Short mmCIF file of C-alpha atoms in Angstrom, two decimals:
data_model
loop_
_atom_site.label_atom_id
_atom_site.label_comp_id
_atom_site.label_asym_id
_atom_site.label_seq_id
_atom_site.Cartn_x
_atom_site.Cartn_y
_atom_site.Cartn_z
CA MET A 80 -3.08 0.29 30.32
CA ARG A 81 -0.67 3.20 30.43
CA ILE A 82 0.72 4.36 27.04
CA ALA A 83 3.47 6.82 26.82
CA LEU A 84 3.80 8.58 23.24
CA LEU A 85 7.45 9.48 23.15
CA GLY A 86 7.74 12.66 20.89
CA GLY A 87 4.08 12.91 21.86
CA THR A 88 4.12 16.66 21.02
CA GLY A 89 4.55 15.94 17.48
CA ASP A 90 1.80 15.28 14.91
CA ILE A 91 1.47 11.67 14.96
CA GLY A 92 1.78 11.54 18.71
CA GLU A 93 -0.85 14.09 19.03
CA GLY A 94 -3.20 12.22 16.94
CA LEU A 95 -2.74 8.90 18.79
CA ALA A 96 -2.78 10.71 22.14
CA LEU A 97 -6.22 12.22 21.34
CA ARG A 98 -7.85 9.12 19.76
CA TRP A 99 -6.88 6.86 22.61
CA ALA A 100 -7.55 9.40 25.22
CA TYR A 101 -11.16 10.11 23.45
CA HIS A 102 -12.06 6.52 22.83
CA THR A 103 -10.54 4.55 25.73
CA ASP A 104 -9.77 4.49 29.21
CA HIS A 105 -6.05 4.03 29.08
CA ASP A 106 -3.75 6.50 30.65
CA ILE A 107 -2.08 8.69 28.22
CA VAL A 108 1.52 9.94 29.06
CA ILE A 109 3.08 12.60 26.76
CA GLY A 110 6.95 12.32 26.50
CA SER A 111 9.26 14.96 25.08
CA ARG A 112 13.03 15.85 25.33
CA ASP A 113 11.60 18.86 26.99
CA PRO A 114 9.36 18.04 29.83
CA GLU A 115 7.90 21.85 29.74
CA LYS A 116 6.73 21.24 26.27
CA ALA A 117 5.27 17.70 27.10
CA ARG A 118 3.28 19.25 29.99
CA ALA A 119 2.02 22.02 27.71
CA LYS A 120 0.98 19.72 25.12
CA ALA A 121 -0.58 17.39 27.60
CA ASP A 122 -2.73 20.27 28.98
CA GLU A 123 -3.58 21.27 25.44
CA TYR A 124 -4.96 17.86 24.53
CA GLU A 125 -6.72 17.92 27.93
CA THR A 126 -8.72 21.12 26.81
CA GLU A 127 -9.50 19.50 23.47
CA LEU A 128 -10.85 16.45 25.04
CA SER A 129 -12.77 18.54 27.75
CA SER A 130 -14.42 20.52 25.12
CA ARG A 131 -15.87 17.23 23.81
CA GLY A 132 -17.11 16.15 27.29
CA ARG A 133 -14.18 13.89 27.90
CA ASP A 134 -12.66 15.13 31.18
CA VAL A 135 -9.53 12.85 31.45
CA LYS A 136 -6.06 13.34 32.72
CA VAL A 137 -3.21 13.55 30.33
CA THR A 138 0.09 13.91 31.74
CA GLY A 139 3.51 15.13 30.37
CA PHE A 140 7.29 14.17 31.18
CA GLU A 141 10.55 14.19 29.81
CA ASN A 142 10.79 10.91 27.62
CA LYS A 143 12.59 8.78 30.10
CA MET A 144 10.12 9.45 32.88
CA ALA A 145 7.15 9.02 30.41
CA ALA A 146 8.68 5.54 29.39
CA ASP A 147 9.25 4.58 33.04
CA ARG A 148 5.56 4.84 33.79
CA ALA A 149 4.14 3.10 30.88
CA ARG A 150 3.73 -0.35 29.62
CA ILE A 151 3.23 0.67 25.83
CA VAL A 152 5.93 2.87 24.72
CA VAL A 153 5.30 4.41 21.46
CA LEU A 154 8.34 6.29 19.46
CA ALA A 155 6.49 8.86 17.74
CA VAL A 156 9.65 10.41 16.68
CA PRO A 157 11.25 10.89 13.39
CA PRO A 158 13.23 7.88 12.01
CA TYR A 159 16.61 9.61 12.46
CA HIS A 160 15.77 10.21 16.43
CA VAL A 161 14.61 6.55 17.02
CA ALA A 162 18.01 5.20 18.03
CA ASP A 163 18.73 8.26 20.31
CA THR A 164 15.44 8.17 21.90
CA ILE A 165 15.49 4.37 22.68
CA GLU A 166 19.13 5.09 24.01
CA ALA A 167 17.66 7.90 26.17
CA VAL A 168 14.91 5.58 27.85
CA GLU A 169 16.29 2.21 27.75
CA ASP A 170 16.89 1.86 31.51
CA SER A 171 13.25 2.67 31.92
CA LEU A 172 12.09 -0.36 29.90
CA SER A 173 11.18 -3.64 31.36
CA GLU A 174 10.42 -6.95 29.74
CA ASP A 175 6.63 -6.33 30.36
CA ASP A 176 7.04 -3.36 28.12
CA VAL A 177 6.40 -3.25 24.51
CA LEU A 178 8.08 -0.65 22.12
CA VAL A 179 5.98 0.57 19.36
CA THR A 180 7.20 2.15 16.13
CA PRO A 181 5.08 4.05 13.59
CA ALA A 182 7.88 5.76 11.79
CA ALA A 183 8.80 5.13 8.11
CA GLY A 184 11.76 6.54 6.10
CA VAL A 185 10.49 8.91 3.52
CA LYS A 186 12.58 11.16 1.32
CA ARG A 187 11.19 13.65 -1.24
CA ASP A 188 12.40 14.60 -4.50
CA ASP A 189 10.98 16.51 -7.66
CA ASP A 190 8.95 13.57 -8.61
CA GLY A 191 7.22 12.76 -5.29
CA PHE A 192 7.96 10.92 -2.09
CA HIS A 193 9.87 7.77 -1.90
CA TYR A 194 10.51 5.02 0.59
CA HIS A 195 14.00 5.58 2.01
CA PRO A 196 14.74 2.77 4.64
CA PRO A 197 17.52 2.79 6.85
CA LYS A 198 20.48 0.53 6.35
CA ALA A 199 18.80 -2.04 8.56
CA GLY A 200 16.15 -2.49 5.80
CA SER A 201 13.28 -0.78 7.57
CA VAL A 202 12.66 1.58 10.47
CA THR A 203 11.03 -1.27 12.48
CA GLN A 204 14.15 -3.31 12.10
CA LEU A 205 16.27 -0.45 13.20
CA VAL A 206 14.13 -0.29 16.34
CA ALA A 207 14.39 -3.97 16.84
CA ASP A 208 18.31 -3.62 16.48
CA ALA A 209 18.61 -0.83 18.86
CA ALA A 210 15.93 -1.96 21.51
CA PRO A 211 17.34 -3.62 24.67
CA ASP A 212 17.32 -7.48 24.66
CA GLY A 213 14.09 -8.80 25.65
CA ILE A 214 11.88 -5.93 25.09
CA PRO A 215 9.53 -6.71 22.11
CA VAL A 216 9.00 -4.42 19.23
CA VAL A 217 6.04 -3.79 17.20
CA GLY A 218 5.67 -1.89 14.11
CA ALA A 219 2.16 -0.22 13.62
CA PHE A 220 0.27 3.05 12.80
CA HIS A 221 2.49 3.88 9.90
CA ASN A 222 -0.14 4.52 7.40
CA LEU A 223 -2.25 7.31 9.36
CA ALA A 224 -2.55 10.47 8.17
CA ALA A 225 -1.71 12.59 11.54
CA GLY A 226 -3.95 15.49 10.69
CA ARG A 227 -6.98 13.17 10.31
CA LEU A 228 -6.02 11.19 13.50
CA ALA A 229 -5.81 14.34 15.34
CA ASN A 230 -9.24 15.68 13.99
CA LEU A 231 -11.58 13.91 16.28
CA ASP A 232 -14.35 14.77 13.96
CA ALA A 233 -12.87 12.97 11.13
CA GLU A 234 -14.16 9.34 10.66
CA LEU A 235 -11.28 7.07 10.16
CA ASP A 236 -12.80 3.65 8.51
CA ILE A 237 -9.09 2.66 7.54
CA ASP A 238 -6.73 -0.07 8.54
CA THR A 239 -3.43 -0.16 10.07
CA LEU A 240 -0.86 -2.85 9.44
CA VAL A 241 0.91 -4.54 12.32
CA VAL A 242 4.25 -6.31 12.17
CA ALA A 243 6.26 -8.15 15.03
CA ASP A 244 8.03 -11.28 15.69
CA ASP A 245 6.68 -11.52 19.35
CA PHE A 246 2.97 -12.74 19.12
CA ASP A 247 1.63 -11.47 22.40
CA ALA A 248 3.12 -8.06 21.84
CA LYS A 249 1.71 -8.08 18.36
CA ASP A 250 -1.74 -9.01 20.04
CA THR A 251 -1.59 -6.36 22.56
CA VAL A 252 -0.86 -3.50 19.93
CA SER A 253 -3.41 -4.85 17.84
CA ARG A 254 -6.21 -4.70 20.39
CA LEU A 255 -5.00 -1.21 21.27
CA ALA A 256 -5.26 -0.07 17.59
CA GLU A 257 -8.83 -1.58 17.49
CA GLU A 258 -10.01 0.42 20.47
CA ILE A 259 -10.03 3.50 18.39
CA ASP A 260 -13.09 3.81 16.43
CA GLY A 261 -13.01 3.18 12.70
CA LEU A 262 -9.52 1.72 12.89
CA ARG A 263 -8.84 -2.04 12.05
CA ALA A 264 -5.64 -3.72 12.60
CA LEU A 265 -4.28 -6.19 10.07
CA ASP A 266 -1.39 -8.75 10.83
CA ALA A 267 1.21 -8.18 8.05
CA GLY A 268 3.60 -10.80 9.57
CA GLY A 269 7.01 -10.50 11.04
CA ILE A 270 9.37 -7.47 11.32
CA ALA A 271 11.04 -8.82 8.11
CA ASN A 272 7.77 -7.71 6.22
CA ALA A 273 8.07 -4.14 7.66
CA ALA A 274 9.41 -2.42 4.48
CA GLU A 275 6.44 -3.17 2.42
CA VAL A 276 4.34 -1.66 5.30
CA GLU A 277 6.43 1.40 5.75
CA SER A 278 6.29 1.93 1.83
CA VAL A 279 2.85 2.58 2.07
CA THR A 280 3.54 6.03 3.83
CA PRO A 281 5.19 7.81 0.88
CA LEU A 282 2.62 6.08 -1.52
CA LEU A 283 -0.29 7.77 0.45
CA ILE A 284 1.26 11.22 0.02
CA ASN A 285 2.04 10.69 -3.66
CA VAL A 286 -1.71 9.56 -4.22
CA ALA A 287 -3.00 12.52 -2.02
CA GLN A 288 -0.87 15.06 -4.15
CA ASN A 289 -1.92 13.61 -7.69
CA ASN A 290 -5.76 13.33 -7.23
CA ASP A 291 -8.20 16.15 -6.57
CA GLY A 292 -10.02 16.00 -3.44
CA MET A 293 -8.01 13.39 -1.82
CA HIS A 294 -5.91 14.42 1.31
CA ASP A 295 -5.12 12.76 4.58
CA LEU A 296 -5.37 9.42 2.92
CA GLY A 297 -5.51 5.95 4.63
CA VAL A 298 -6.08 2.61 3.28
CA ARG A 299 -8.48 -0.18 3.63
CA PHE A 300 -7.82 -3.68 2.46
CA ARG A 301 -10.97 -5.49 0.95
CA MET B 138 -10.28 0.61 -28.80
CA ARG B 139 -8.51 -2.51 -29.36
CA ILE B 140 -6.48 -3.75 -26.36
CA ALA B 141 -3.94 -6.60 -26.69
CA LEU B 142 -3.07 -8.70 -23.52
CA LEU B 143 0.45 -10.38 -24.10
CA GLY B 144 0.83 -13.06 -22.02
CA GLY B 145 -2.98 -13.08 -21.85
CA THR B 146 -3.07 -16.62 -21.28
CA GLY B 147 -1.90 -16.08 -17.82
CA ASP B 148 -4.01 -15.26 -14.71
CA ILE B 149 -3.61 -11.34 -14.71
CA GLY B 150 -4.04 -11.30 -18.44
CA GLU B 151 -7.16 -13.58 -18.10
CA GLY B 152 -8.77 -11.49 -15.55
CA LEU B 153 -8.34 -8.09 -17.43
CA ALA B 154 -9.37 -9.71 -20.74
CA LEU B 155 -12.74 -11.08 -19.19
CA ARG B 156 -13.45 -7.83 -17.16
CA TRP B 157 -12.72 -5.67 -20.37
CA ALA B 158 -14.63 -7.97 -22.43
CA TYR B 159 -17.58 -8.11 -20.09
CA HIS B 160 -17.90 -4.41 -19.07
CA THR B 161 -16.94 -2.74 -22.17
CA ASP B 162 -17.16 -2.93 -26.09
CA HIS B 163 -13.32 -2.78 -26.56
CA ASP B 164 -11.84 -5.41 -28.85
CA ILE B 165 -9.77 -7.85 -26.79
CA VAL B 166 -6.84 -9.69 -28.29
CA ILE B 167 -4.98 -12.33 -26.49
CA GLY B 168 -1.24 -12.68 -27.12
CA SER B 169 0.99 -15.45 -26.23
CA ARG B 170 4.42 -16.88 -27.62
CA ASP B 171 2.29 -19.74 -28.62
CA PRO B 172 -0.47 -18.73 -31.05
CA GLU B 173 -2.43 -21.91 -30.66
CA LYS B 174 -2.48 -21.37 -26.93
CA ALA B 175 -3.74 -17.86 -27.39
CA ARG B 176 -6.51 -19.03 -29.59
CA ALA B 177 -7.54 -21.76 -27.27
CA LYS B 178 -7.62 -19.33 -24.25
CA ALA B 179 -9.45 -16.69 -26.34
CA ASP B 180 -12.14 -19.38 -27.28
CA GLU B 181 -12.13 -20.23 -23.42
CA TYR B 182 -12.83 -16.57 -22.56
CA GLU B 183 -15.55 -16.48 -25.20
CA THR B 184 -17.22 -19.30 -23.66
CA GLU B 185 -17.24 -17.86 -20.17
CA LEU B 186 -18.51 -14.66 -21.46
CA SER B 187 -21.27 -16.24 -23.55
CA SER B 188 -22.27 -18.31 -20.41
CA ARG B 189 -23.05 -14.80 -19.01
CA GLY B 190 -25.01 -13.62 -21.97
CA ARG B 191 -22.03 -11.47 -23.43
CA ASP B 192 -21.47 -12.89 -27.01
CA VAL B 193 -18.36 -11.18 -27.99
CA LYS B 194 -15.41 -11.97 -30.04
CA VAL B 195 -11.94 -12.50 -28.34
CA THR B 196 -9.16 -13.26 -30.81
CA GLY B 197 -5.90 -14.85 -30.10
CA PHE B 198 -2.49 -14.45 -31.82
CA GLU B 199 1.29 -14.73 -31.42
CA ASN B 200 2.30 -11.82 -29.24
CA LYS B 201 3.81 -9.68 -32.07
CA MET B 202 0.82 -10.03 -34.21
CA ALA B 203 -1.60 -9.35 -31.13
CA ALA B 204 0.56 -6.15 -30.56
CA ASP B 205 0.23 -5.04 -34.15
CA ARG B 206 -3.57 -5.06 -34.06
CA ALA B 207 -3.72 -3.26 -30.99
CA ARG B 208 -3.51 0.55 -29.85
CA ILE B 209 -3.20 -0.67 -26.10
CA VAL B 210 -0.57 -3.14 -25.39
CA VAL B 211 -0.58 -4.71 -21.83
CA LEU B 212 2.46 -6.73 -20.77
CA ALA B 213 0.85 -9.30 -18.69
CA VAL B 214 4.00 -11.37 -18.39
CA PRO B 215 6.31 -11.90 -15.28
CA PRO B 216 8.78 -9.26 -14.86
CA TYR B 217 11.75 -11.57 -16.08
CA HIS B 218 10.01 -11.87 -19.44
CA VAL B 219 9.07 -8.05 -19.79
CA ALA B 220 12.25 -7.11 -21.75
CA ASP B 221 12.21 -10.29 -23.97
CA THR B 222 8.45 -9.56 -24.75
CA ILE B 223 9.04 -5.97 -25.59
CA GLU B 224 12.01 -7.13 -27.90
CA ALA B 225 9.82 -9.42 -29.56
CA VAL B 226 7.19 -7.10 -30.36
CA GLU B 227 8.74 -3.66 -30.74
CA ASP B 228 8.37 -3.47 -34.60
CA SER B 229 4.60 -3.67 -34.13
CA LEU B 230 4.50 -0.87 -31.88
CA SER B 231 3.76 2.62 -33.28
CA GLU B 232 3.56 6.03 -31.52
CA ASP B 233 -0.13 6.03 -31.02
CA ASP B 234 0.23 2.93 -28.99
CA VAL B 235 0.48 2.65 -25.13
CA LEU B 236 2.53 -0.01 -23.40
CA VAL B 237 0.98 -1.08 -20.03
CA THR B 238 2.73 -2.97 -17.24
CA PRO B 239 1.05 -4.71 -14.40
CA ALA B 240 4.05 -6.53 -13.17
CA ALA B 241 5.76 -6.35 -9.93
CA GLY B 242 9.01 -7.68 -8.75
CA VAL B 243 8.30 -10.02 -5.82
CA LYS B 244 10.24 -12.52 -3.98
CA ARG B 245 9.38 -15.01 -1.33
CA ASP B 246 11.36 -16.18 1.71
CA ASP B 247 10.40 -17.79 4.81
CA ASP B 248 9.06 -14.56 6.38
CA GLY B 249 6.91 -13.61 3.58
CA PHE B 250 6.77 -11.73 0.31
CA HIS B 251 8.94 -8.97 -0.35
CA TYR B 252 9.44 -6.18 -3.12
CA HIS B 253 12.36 -7.32 -5.17
CA PRO B 254 12.60 -4.53 -7.87
CA PRO B 255 14.95 -5.10 -10.81
CA LYS B 256 18.06 -2.79 -10.92
CA ALA B 257 16.20 -0.18 -12.93
CA GLY B 258 14.31 0.56 -9.67
CA SER B 259 11.13 -0.86 -10.77
CA VAL B 260 9.59 -2.87 -13.25
CA THR B 261 7.81 -0.03 -14.83
CA GLN B 262 11.00 1.76 -15.11
CA LEU B 263 12.48 -1.51 -16.83
CA VAL B 264 9.72 -1.43 -19.27
CA ALA B 265 10.33 2.44 -19.92
CA ASP B 266 13.97 1.73 -20.53
CA ALA B 267 13.28 -1.27 -22.77
CA ALA B 268 10.32 0.52 -24.73
CA PRO B 269 11.31 1.86 -28.31
CA ASP B 270 11.72 5.85 -28.10
CA GLY B 271 8.45 7.51 -28.41
CA ILE B 272 6.24 4.69 -27.06
CA PRO B 273 4.55 6.00 -23.80
CA VAL B 274 4.57 3.51 -20.91
CA VAL B 275 2.03 3.32 -18.15
CA GLY B 276 2.26 1.18 -15.02
CA ALA B 277 -1.22 0.15 -13.67
CA PHE B 278 -3.38 -2.92 -12.39
CA HIS B 279 -0.26 -4.08 -10.21
CA ASN B 280 -2.40 -4.34 -7.09
CA LEU B 281 -5.35 -6.54 -8.54
CA ALA B 282 -5.76 -10.21 -7.28
CA ALA B 283 -5.86 -12.16 -10.47
CA GLY B 284 -8.34 -14.68 -9.05
CA ARG B 285 -10.82 -12.09 -7.94
CA LEU B 286 -10.46 -10.28 -11.32
CA ALA B 287 -11.13 -13.47 -13.29
CA ASN B 288 -14.17 -14.23 -11.28
CA LEU B 289 -16.89 -12.07 -12.90
CA ASP B 290 -19.21 -12.77 -9.78
CA ALA B 291 -16.65 -11.03 -7.41
CA GLU B 292 -17.25 -7.40 -6.80
CA LEU B 293 -14.15 -5.27 -7.09
CA ASP B 294 -14.83 -2.00 -5.26
CA ILE B 295 -10.89 -1.16 -5.19
CA ASP B 296 -8.41 1.02 -6.55
CA THR B 297 -5.73 0.63 -9.01
CA LEU B 298 -2.79 2.98 -9.12
CA VAL B 299 -1.41 4.61 -12.15
CA VAL B 300 1.92 6.06 -12.91
CA ALA B 301 3.22 7.50 -16.12
CA ASP B 302 5.30 10.36 -17.41
CA ASP B 303 2.96 10.76 -20.54
CA PHE B 304 -0.30 12.46 -19.52
CA ASP B 305 -2.32 11.50 -22.37
CA ALA B 306 -1.30 7.85 -22.02
CA LYS B 307 -2.00 7.94 -18.37
CA ASP B 308 -5.35 9.33 -18.94
CA THR B 309 -6.42 6.76 -21.52
CA VAL B 310 -5.37 3.81 -19.27
CA SER B 311 -7.00 5.45 -16.23
CA ARG B 312 -10.21 5.62 -18.40
CA LEU B 313 -9.83 1.98 -19.50
CA ALA B 314 -9.37 0.97 -15.77
CA GLU B 315 -12.55 2.84 -14.67
CA GLU B 316 -14.64 1.15 -17.48
CA ILE B 317 -14.30 -1.93 -15.32
CA ASP B 318 -17.08 -2.06 -12.75
CA GLY B 319 -15.93 -1.27 -9.17
CA LEU B 320 -12.37 -0.34 -10.11
CA ARG B 321 -11.26 3.25 -9.58
CA ALA B 322 -8.01 4.62 -11.00
CA LEU B 323 -5.83 6.79 -8.87
CA ASP B 324 -2.97 8.71 -10.20
CA ALA B 325 0.31 8.03 -8.25
CA GLY B 326 2.38 10.41 -10.31
CA GLY B 327 5.37 9.49 -12.53
CA ILE B 328 7.38 6.53 -13.25
CA ALA B 329 9.70 7.69 -10.68
CA ASN B 330 7.00 6.71 -8.00
CA ALA B 331 6.36 3.06 -9.57
CA ALA B 332 8.32 1.34 -6.63
CA GLU B 333 6.06 2.40 -3.84
CA VAL B 334 3.04 1.18 -6.04
CA GLU B 335 4.63 -2.04 -6.95
CA SER B 336 5.60 -2.75 -3.44
CA VAL B 337 1.71 -3.15 -2.62
CA THR B 338 1.81 -6.32 -4.39
CA PRO B 339 3.76 -8.28 -1.81
CA LEU B 340 2.12 -6.45 1.05
CA LEU B 341 -1.23 -7.74 -0.21
CA ILE B 342 -0.13 -11.28 -0.14
CA ASN B 343 1.51 -10.85 3.20
CA VAL B 344 -1.96 -9.48 4.64
CA ALA B 345 -3.90 -12.15 3.04
CA GLN B 346 -1.71 -14.91 4.58
CA ASN B 347 -1.72 -13.49 8.04
CA ASN B 348 -5.45 -12.71 8.43
CA ASP B 349 -8.16 -15.22 8.69
CA GLY B 350 -10.75 -14.81 5.99
CA MET B 351 -8.92 -12.60 3.92
CA HIS B 352 -7.69 -13.59 0.42
CA ASP B 353 -7.58 -12.14 -3.11
CA LEU B 354 -7.01 -8.73 -1.49
CA GLY B 355 -7.27 -5.21 -3.15
CA VAL B 356 -6.95 -1.93 -1.64
CA ARG B 357 -8.99 1.19 -1.33
CA PHE B 358 -7.66 4.72 -0.64
CA ARG B 359 -9.88 6.80 1.61
#
């Protein structure tokens, strides 16, 4: 399957690109607003993978072309760029595609990090509202520390929570998640349940900041 | 140390009472609005503990008397009874005491369970606002499934998140938490961070409901 990571030059995009390219045979396409940057990062990921004996092709394109080539389109962009990014690529999306959103609205103040959802109620709902009709939206990969994901020496042994209203799309993304070693996908219900999932992102940062020796945290349900 | 569980006849109160009585030598006092019910439950807990070779005294009193006898006062009541319960016992609290709140505001709709905080922003903040001046408030034990806690055969191997603005009170409650086998206390910062902690409660229910074989879930940060 071909997976495009829009904003794939950023940290969560990098982590997902490296993990999928390392652990699976899916084609990985890096998208960026700047195609040069996308190509440069794709080369960088290829070099990293090659140094570990994985000689795979990672390509880089402007977001719209990246989306056009892929069946799975991951919006690895900050929450405030989600709507713009969808608008930029919507003509490239077809009904067989799946839009995946890993973003969570987080704000920081003197006390710590807090969940700060958009007016839609969650970033996942914002994506669902902005997506063209008929394109299924899946929220996933919110609760993964980007640095840990991008470090292929780091064991994951954690869960990712998946929300969607389209059963087939949810199933497809859950399988893709579980193809990454050490990652288990858990179904957290429909998009209406996304806020509780996204809220875990600031919580992980607060816990990491307040406990010695904890960093790049993930979570396992048991 | 003496620990009072106000609303200790309910399910989370039962779980904490049994675990502390089983794993530690702290004196456990069950509080209820109805002292007869408190005594009956205390006897029931004693019988359960005795059947496992732990012959300890668990006492039962009306909430105010229970609070009066204890240094740690756990508000094991639903969020909508928190303010009433504090009002009922406030004359029994002294500055050496610590108020502990495990409640999270949760509402259910057709889609699942959702975090539904009170106007104060979190139940922990509501407790802090209602507590008499000078009485430290600690949020903890939100993310423990009551049934699993009360089943002394069930392994925990999970975390509880602790929030407080008073360092000593937070430390005291974290130690009490870790005296329960299999429970690790993690510092999630100040009371301003309580909403993200309480939000995990509905999430755990959603995950349990949507994944076969998962129930009475807890969470471990790793």
